[in-house]
Structure formats: C-alpha cells, structure tokens
CSV table of C-alpha atoms in Angstrom, one decimal:
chain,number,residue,atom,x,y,z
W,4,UNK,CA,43.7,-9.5,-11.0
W,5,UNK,CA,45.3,-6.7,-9.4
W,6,UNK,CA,43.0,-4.0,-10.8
W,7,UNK,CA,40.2,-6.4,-9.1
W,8,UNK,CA,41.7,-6.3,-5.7
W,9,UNK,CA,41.9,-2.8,-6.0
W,10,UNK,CA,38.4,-2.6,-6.0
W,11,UNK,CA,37.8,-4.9,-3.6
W,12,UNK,CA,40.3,-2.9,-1.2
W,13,UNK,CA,38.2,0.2,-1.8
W,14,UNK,CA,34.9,-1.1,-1.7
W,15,UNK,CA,36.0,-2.4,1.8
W,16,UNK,CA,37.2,1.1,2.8
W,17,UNK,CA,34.1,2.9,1.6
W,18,UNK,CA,31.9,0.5,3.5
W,19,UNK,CA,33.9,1.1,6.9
W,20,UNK,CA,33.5,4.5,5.8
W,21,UNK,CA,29.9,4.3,5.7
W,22,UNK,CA,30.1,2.4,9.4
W,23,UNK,CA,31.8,4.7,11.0
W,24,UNK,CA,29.6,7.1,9.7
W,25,UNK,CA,26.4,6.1,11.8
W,26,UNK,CA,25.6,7.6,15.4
W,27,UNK,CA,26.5,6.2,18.6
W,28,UNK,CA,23.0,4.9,19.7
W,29,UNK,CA,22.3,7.5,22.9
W,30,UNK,CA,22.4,5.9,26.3
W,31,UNK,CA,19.1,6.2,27.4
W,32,UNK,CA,18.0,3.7,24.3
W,33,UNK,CA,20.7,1.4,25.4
W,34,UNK,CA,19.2,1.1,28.7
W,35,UNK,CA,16.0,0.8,27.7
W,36,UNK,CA,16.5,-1.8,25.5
W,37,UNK,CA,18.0,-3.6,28.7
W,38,UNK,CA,15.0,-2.5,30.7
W,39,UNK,CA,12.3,-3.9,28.7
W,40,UNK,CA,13.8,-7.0,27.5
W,41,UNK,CA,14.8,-7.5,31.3
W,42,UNK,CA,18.8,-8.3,30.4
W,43,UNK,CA,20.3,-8.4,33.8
W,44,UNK,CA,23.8,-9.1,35.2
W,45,UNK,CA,23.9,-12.3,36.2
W,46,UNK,CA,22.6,-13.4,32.6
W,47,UNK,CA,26.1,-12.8,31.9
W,48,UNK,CA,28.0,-14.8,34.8
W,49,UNK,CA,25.3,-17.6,33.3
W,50,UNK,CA,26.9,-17.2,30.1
W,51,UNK,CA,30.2,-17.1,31.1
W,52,UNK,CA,29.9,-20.2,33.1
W,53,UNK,CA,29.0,-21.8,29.6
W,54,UNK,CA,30.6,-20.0,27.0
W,55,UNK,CA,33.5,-21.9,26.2
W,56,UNK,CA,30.9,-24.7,25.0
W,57,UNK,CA,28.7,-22.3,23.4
W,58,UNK,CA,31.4,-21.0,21.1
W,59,UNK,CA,32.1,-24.4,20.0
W,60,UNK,CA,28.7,-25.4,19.1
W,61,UNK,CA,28.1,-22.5,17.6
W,62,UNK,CA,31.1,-23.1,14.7
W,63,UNK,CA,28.7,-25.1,12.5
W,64,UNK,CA,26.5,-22.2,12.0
W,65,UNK,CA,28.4,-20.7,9.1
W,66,UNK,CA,27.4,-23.5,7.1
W,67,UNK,CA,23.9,-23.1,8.0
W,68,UNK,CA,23.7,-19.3,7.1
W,69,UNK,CA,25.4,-20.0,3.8
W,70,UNK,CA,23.6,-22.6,2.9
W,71,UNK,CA,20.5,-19.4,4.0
W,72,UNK,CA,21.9,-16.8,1.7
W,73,UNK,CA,22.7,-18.8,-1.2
W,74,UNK,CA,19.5,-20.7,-1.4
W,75,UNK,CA,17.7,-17.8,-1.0
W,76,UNK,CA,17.5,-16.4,-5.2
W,77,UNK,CA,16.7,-12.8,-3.8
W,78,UNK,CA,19.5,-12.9,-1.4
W,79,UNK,CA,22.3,-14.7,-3.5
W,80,UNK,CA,21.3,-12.0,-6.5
W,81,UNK,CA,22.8,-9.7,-4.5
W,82,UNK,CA,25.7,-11.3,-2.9
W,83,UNK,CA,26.7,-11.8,-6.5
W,84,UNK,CA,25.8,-8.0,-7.5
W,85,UNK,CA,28.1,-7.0,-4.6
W,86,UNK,CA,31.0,-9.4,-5.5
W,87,UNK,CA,30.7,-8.1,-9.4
W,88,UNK,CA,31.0,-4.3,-8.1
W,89,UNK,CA,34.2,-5.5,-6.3
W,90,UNK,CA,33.1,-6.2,-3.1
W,91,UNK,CA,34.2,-9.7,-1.1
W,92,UNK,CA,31.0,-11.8,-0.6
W,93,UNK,CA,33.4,-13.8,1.8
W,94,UNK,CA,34.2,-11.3,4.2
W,95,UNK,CA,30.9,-9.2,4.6
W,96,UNK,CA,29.1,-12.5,5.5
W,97,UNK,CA,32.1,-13.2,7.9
W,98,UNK,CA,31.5,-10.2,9.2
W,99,UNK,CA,27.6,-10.8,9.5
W,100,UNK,CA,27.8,-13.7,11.7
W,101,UNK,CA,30.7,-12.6,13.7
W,102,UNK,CA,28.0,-9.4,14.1
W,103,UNK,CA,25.6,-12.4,15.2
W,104,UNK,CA,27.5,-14.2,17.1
W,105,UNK,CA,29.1,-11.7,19.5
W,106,UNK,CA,26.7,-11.9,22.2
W,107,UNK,CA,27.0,-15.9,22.5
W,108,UNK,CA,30.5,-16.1,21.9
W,109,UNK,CA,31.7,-13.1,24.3
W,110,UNK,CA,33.3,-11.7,21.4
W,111,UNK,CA,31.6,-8.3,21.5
W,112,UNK,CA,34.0,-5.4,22.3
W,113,UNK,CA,32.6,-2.5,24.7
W,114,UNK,CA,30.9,-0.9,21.8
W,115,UNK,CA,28.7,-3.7,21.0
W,116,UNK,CA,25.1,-1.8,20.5
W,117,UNK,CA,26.8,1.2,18.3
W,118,UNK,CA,28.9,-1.8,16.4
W,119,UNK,CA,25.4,-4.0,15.8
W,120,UNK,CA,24.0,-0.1,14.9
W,121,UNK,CA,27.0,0.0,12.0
W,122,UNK,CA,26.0,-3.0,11.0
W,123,UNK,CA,22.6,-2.4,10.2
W,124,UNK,CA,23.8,0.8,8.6
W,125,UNK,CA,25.7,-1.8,6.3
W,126,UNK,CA,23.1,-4.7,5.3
W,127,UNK,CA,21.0,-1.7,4.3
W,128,UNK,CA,23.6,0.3,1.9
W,129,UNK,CA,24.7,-3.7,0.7
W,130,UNK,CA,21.2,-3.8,-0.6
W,131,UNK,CA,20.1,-6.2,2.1
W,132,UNK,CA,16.4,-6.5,3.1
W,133,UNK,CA,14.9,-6.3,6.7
W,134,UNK,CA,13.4,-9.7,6.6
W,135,UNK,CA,16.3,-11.2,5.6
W,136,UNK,CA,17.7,-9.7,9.0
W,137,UNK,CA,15.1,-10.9,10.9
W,138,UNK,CA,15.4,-14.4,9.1
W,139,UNK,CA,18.7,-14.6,9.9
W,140,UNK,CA,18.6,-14.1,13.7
W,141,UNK,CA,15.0,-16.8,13.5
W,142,UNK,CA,17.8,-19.2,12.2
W,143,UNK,CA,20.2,-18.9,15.0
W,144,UNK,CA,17.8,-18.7,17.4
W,145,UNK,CA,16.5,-22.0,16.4
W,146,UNK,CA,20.2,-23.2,15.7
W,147,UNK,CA,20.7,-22.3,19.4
W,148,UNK,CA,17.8,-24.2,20.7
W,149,UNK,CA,19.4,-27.3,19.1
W,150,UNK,CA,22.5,-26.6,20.3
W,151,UNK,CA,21.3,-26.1,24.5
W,152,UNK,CA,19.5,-29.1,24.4
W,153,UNK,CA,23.0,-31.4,23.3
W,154,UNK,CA,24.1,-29.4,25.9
W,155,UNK,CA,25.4,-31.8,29.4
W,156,UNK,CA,24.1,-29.2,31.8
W,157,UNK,CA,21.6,-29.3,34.4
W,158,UNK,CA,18.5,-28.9,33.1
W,159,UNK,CA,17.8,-25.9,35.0
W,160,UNK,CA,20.4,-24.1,33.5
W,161,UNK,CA,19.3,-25.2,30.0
W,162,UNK,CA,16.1,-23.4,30.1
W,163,UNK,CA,17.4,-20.4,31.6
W,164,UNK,CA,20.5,-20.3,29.6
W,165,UNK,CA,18.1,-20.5,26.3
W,166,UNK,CA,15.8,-17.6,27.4
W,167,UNK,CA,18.7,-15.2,27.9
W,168,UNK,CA,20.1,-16.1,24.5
W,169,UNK,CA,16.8,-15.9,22.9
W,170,UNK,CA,16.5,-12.4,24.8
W,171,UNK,CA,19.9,-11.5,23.8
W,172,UNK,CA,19.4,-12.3,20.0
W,173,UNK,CA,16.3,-10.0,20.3
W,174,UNK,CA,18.1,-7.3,21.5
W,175,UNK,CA,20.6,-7.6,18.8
W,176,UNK,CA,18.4,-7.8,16.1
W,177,UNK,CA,16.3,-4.8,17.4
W,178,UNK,CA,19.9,-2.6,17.7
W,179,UNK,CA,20.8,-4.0,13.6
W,180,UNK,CA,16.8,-3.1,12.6
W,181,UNK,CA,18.1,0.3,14.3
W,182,UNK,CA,20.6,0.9,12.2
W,183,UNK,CA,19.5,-0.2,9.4
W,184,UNK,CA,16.8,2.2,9.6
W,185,UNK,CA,18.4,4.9,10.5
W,186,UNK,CA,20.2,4.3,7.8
W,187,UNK,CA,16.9,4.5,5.4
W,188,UNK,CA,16.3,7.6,6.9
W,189,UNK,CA,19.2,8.9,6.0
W,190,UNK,CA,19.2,8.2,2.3
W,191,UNK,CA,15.2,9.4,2.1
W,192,UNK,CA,16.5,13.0,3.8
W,193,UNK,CA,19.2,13.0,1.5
W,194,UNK,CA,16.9,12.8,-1.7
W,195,UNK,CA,14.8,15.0,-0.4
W,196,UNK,CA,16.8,17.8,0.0
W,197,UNK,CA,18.1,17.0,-3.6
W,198,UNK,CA,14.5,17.2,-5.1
W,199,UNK,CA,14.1,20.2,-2.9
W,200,UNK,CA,17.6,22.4,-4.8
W,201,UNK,CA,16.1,20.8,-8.0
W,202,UNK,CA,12.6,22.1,-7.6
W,203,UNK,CA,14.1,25.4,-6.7
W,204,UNK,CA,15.9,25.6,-9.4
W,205,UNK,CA,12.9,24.4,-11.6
W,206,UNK,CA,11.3,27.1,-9.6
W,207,UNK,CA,13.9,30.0,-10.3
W,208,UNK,CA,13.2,29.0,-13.9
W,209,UNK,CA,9.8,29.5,-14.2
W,210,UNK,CA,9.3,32.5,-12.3
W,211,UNK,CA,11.4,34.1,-14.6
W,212,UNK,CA,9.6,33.3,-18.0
W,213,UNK,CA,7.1,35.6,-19.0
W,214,UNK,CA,4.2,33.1,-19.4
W,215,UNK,CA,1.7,32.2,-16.4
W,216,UNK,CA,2.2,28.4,-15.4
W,217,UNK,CA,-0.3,26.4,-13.0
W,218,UNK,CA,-0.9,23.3,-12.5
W,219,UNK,CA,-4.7,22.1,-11.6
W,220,UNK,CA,-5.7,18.5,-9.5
W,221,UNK,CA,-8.4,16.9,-11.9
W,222,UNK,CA,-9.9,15.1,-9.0
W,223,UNK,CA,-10.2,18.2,-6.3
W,224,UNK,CA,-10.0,20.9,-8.8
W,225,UNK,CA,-7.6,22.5,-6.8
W,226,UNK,CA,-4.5,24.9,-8.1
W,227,UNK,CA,-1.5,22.6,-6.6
W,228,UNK,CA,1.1,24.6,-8.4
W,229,UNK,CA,1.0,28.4,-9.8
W,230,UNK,CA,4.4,30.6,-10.9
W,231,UNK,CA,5.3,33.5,-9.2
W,232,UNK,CA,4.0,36.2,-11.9
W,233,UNK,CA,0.6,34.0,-11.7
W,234,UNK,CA,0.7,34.2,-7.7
W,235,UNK,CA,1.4,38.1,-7.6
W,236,UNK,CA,-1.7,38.5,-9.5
W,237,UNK,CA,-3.9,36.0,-7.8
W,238,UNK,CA,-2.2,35.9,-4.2
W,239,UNK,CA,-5.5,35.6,-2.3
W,240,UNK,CA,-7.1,33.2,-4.5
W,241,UNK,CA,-7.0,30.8,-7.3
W,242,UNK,CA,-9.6,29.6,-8.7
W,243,UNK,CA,-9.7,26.5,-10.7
W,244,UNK,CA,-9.6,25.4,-13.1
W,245,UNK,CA,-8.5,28.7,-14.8
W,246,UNK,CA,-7.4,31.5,-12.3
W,247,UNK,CA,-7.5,33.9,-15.0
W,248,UNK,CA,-10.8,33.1,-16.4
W,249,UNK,CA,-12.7,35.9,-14.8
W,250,UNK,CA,-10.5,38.4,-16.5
W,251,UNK,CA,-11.0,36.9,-19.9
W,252,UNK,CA,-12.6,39.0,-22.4
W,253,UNK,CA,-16.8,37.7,-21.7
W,254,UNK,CA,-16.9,36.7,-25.1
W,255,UNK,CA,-13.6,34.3,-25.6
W,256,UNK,CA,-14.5,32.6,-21.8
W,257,UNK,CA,-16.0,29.4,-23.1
W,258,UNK,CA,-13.7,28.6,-25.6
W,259,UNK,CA,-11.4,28.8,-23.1
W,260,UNK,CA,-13.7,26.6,-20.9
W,261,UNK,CA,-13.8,24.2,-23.9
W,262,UNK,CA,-10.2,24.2,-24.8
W,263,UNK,CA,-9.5,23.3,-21.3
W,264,UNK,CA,-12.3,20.4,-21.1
W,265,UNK,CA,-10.5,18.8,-24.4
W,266,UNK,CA,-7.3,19.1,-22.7
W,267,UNK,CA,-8.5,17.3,-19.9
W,268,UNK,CA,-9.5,14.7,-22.0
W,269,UNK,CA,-6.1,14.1,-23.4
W,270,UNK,CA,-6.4,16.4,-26.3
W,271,UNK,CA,-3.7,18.8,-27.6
W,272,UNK,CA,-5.6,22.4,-28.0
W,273,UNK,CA,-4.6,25.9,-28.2
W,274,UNK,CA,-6.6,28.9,-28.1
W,275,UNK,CA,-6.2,32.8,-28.2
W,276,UNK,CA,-8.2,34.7,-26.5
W,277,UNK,CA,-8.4,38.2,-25.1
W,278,UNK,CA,-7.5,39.2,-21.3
W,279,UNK,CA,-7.6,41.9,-19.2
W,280,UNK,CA,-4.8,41.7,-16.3
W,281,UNK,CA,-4.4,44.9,-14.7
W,282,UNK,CA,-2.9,43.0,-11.0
C-alpha cells in the first residue's frame, strides 16, 4: 500500500510538472479571445450578482460528469490505465471540473487562461481525446441551461445570464483545445528531432560503408535516397532506376535491367556485373 502511494505521489508531481511546463498564453490571444467572443465587464457584475446560486446548482454536476466518463468504454479505459500506472482517477477528475467550473463558480484565480492552457496540456499527456473535451463542456453547458431556468430571477436576467455562461464555456474550452494542442505539438517536434539524430546517425553509417546505397520511388521512379559515396559521383543527377547504369559495362546492362525488374516484383536476385566509375 505504501509503495502504491508512492506512485501515486509521483505521478501527481510529474503531472504538475508537465503543467507548469506549458507557456503563458501571450496577451494579445487573451484579448482576442475576449474580443471576438464579445466577453465584457459587466458580464461579470451579472455573475456576481448570481453566483452564490450558481455555485450551488452547479454541485450536482460531478455526478453527471462521472456518470460521463465512466459510461463512456473509451474514456473509463483510460481512467483505469491511469489509476493502474499509479495515478488517482479521483483527483484528476476533481481537478477537471474544478478546471470547468471556475468561470461559473468565481473560483478562477488571476491566471485563469494559462491555468485552463495547463490543463489542456494535461487531458492530452493523460491520454484524453479532444472530443471528449468538447463533450464535456456540451454537457455543462446543457447542465447550465437546466439549471438558469429553476433559477427565481427575472426573466431578463435569465437569458442574458445564459448567453454569458454559454460564451464563457466557449472561451474556456477554446483556451483547454489550446493547450491541449500545444501540447500535441510539442510531443510531434519532440519525435521529430529524435527521428532526425537517428537518421543521422543511420546516415553517418552508411556514408561510411564502401558499397553504393539508393533508394528508388516505384511509382515516380524517382531516387528518394542515395549515400554520400553514390551522391559524390552522381551530384547533378540520378537517374532512376539505376544511377550507375550508364557506366555499366554495355554488355552486363540488361541483366542488370532484369535483375532490377525481378526485384521489383518481390524477387530476391543478385547479379555481377562490370562497371566503370571513374567520378
């Protein structure tokens, strides 16, 4: 038991880590996600006025996004992968809809777009998909619909008070779908650069051996990929499918042609044959 909340202590830290890890989203995209979506002051004196209400209705939600996750196979699969690798299931969906939540319950601190940023940084590394995101917030936006009509306000203040939520929740999910992106980036530049040092290495290999490599496109009979001792020989052109066939002895240059053809078709072939290669 100890050993397992050792792990779960750990996994915690490397995922606070990996939020603290992700940018600060620049002003200007702050304030144009205010501009477009048209979030203005007064929206929040409107919720203020009701948020005391709001923050009570809102308490019956957690059932509703369990009930979500868990009925969901795709989406409790993973919970359960995450909980067997140590992780707390409990607290990262805690953590979810306090993320969701924020904006209605006037919980958010003054960092809320990098915070909803991290947290999209997070569903992505815990495996999470971006329609389950984007699920989520449909379900508490409809939860809130339900939720302002019960409401004993003036109707006036209903409608208006559910647009700004609505256009709140956007905002939010669009800053999370930031993050969580960003985050995709991320990983994709970071295994790119991996292939890149191994295909240098795979290059620093070849160009060493003393055979010529290349490597031919069937469909475009183009060269893709030729060695360095092949390119210093051929460096203005290769022809395909054999950049060395017009320096092949005249009479060995069809079975070449037809040692090539057979290997095209799938066929292991070998073939000796005389060349001239003066560079």
């Amino acid at each position: 038991m100890a050993d397992k909340k050792k792990l779960r202590k750990k996994r915690a830290r490397e995922h606070t880590s990996a939020a603290g890890r992700q940018q600060a989203l620049p002003d200007f995209q702050v304030k144009e996600y205010n501009y477009v979506l048209r979030i203005l002051p007064q929206d929040s004196t409107l919720l203020d006025t009701y948020r005391e209400q709001l923050a009570a209705g809102t308490a019956g939600f957690a059932e509703v996004y369990y009930n979500f996750l868990f009925d969901n196979p795709d989406v409790a699969g993973v919970l359960y992968s995450y909980e067997k690798g140590g992780g707390d299931v409990g607290m990262l969906v805690r953590r979810e809809l306090e993320s969701m939540l924020a904006s209605i319950t006037g919980s958010a601190g003054n960092n809320r777009e990098s915070d909803l940023v991290a947290t999209g940084g997070a569903l992505f590394e815990n495996c999470f998909r971006p329609v389950w995101v984007i699920a989520s917030y449909n379900l508490l936006t409809s939860y809130m619909s339900r939720l302002i009509a019960e409401l004993e306000i003036p109707p006036g203040d209903k409608t208006t008070l559910e647009s700004v939520i609505n256009t709140l929740l956007l905002r939010d999910m669009g800053l999370t779908m930031e993050g969580f992106w960003r985050a995709s980036h991320e990983t994709v530049h970071k295994e790119l650069v991996h292939v890149a040092d191994d295909l240098g290495t795979v290059e620093d290999l070849l160009s060493g051996i003393p055979q010529y490599v290349w490597s031919v496109d069937i469909k475009s009979n183009k060269v893709v990929y030729a060695n360095y001792p092949l390119q210093s020989l051929y460096s203005e052109s290769l022809e395909a499918p054999i950049p060395c066939l017009a320096d092949t002895h005249t009479d060995d240059q069809q079975q070449l042609l037809s040692t090539w053809q057979n290997a095209v078709s799938g066929n292991h072939n070998y073939a000796e044959v005389r060349m001239s290669l003066a560079g």
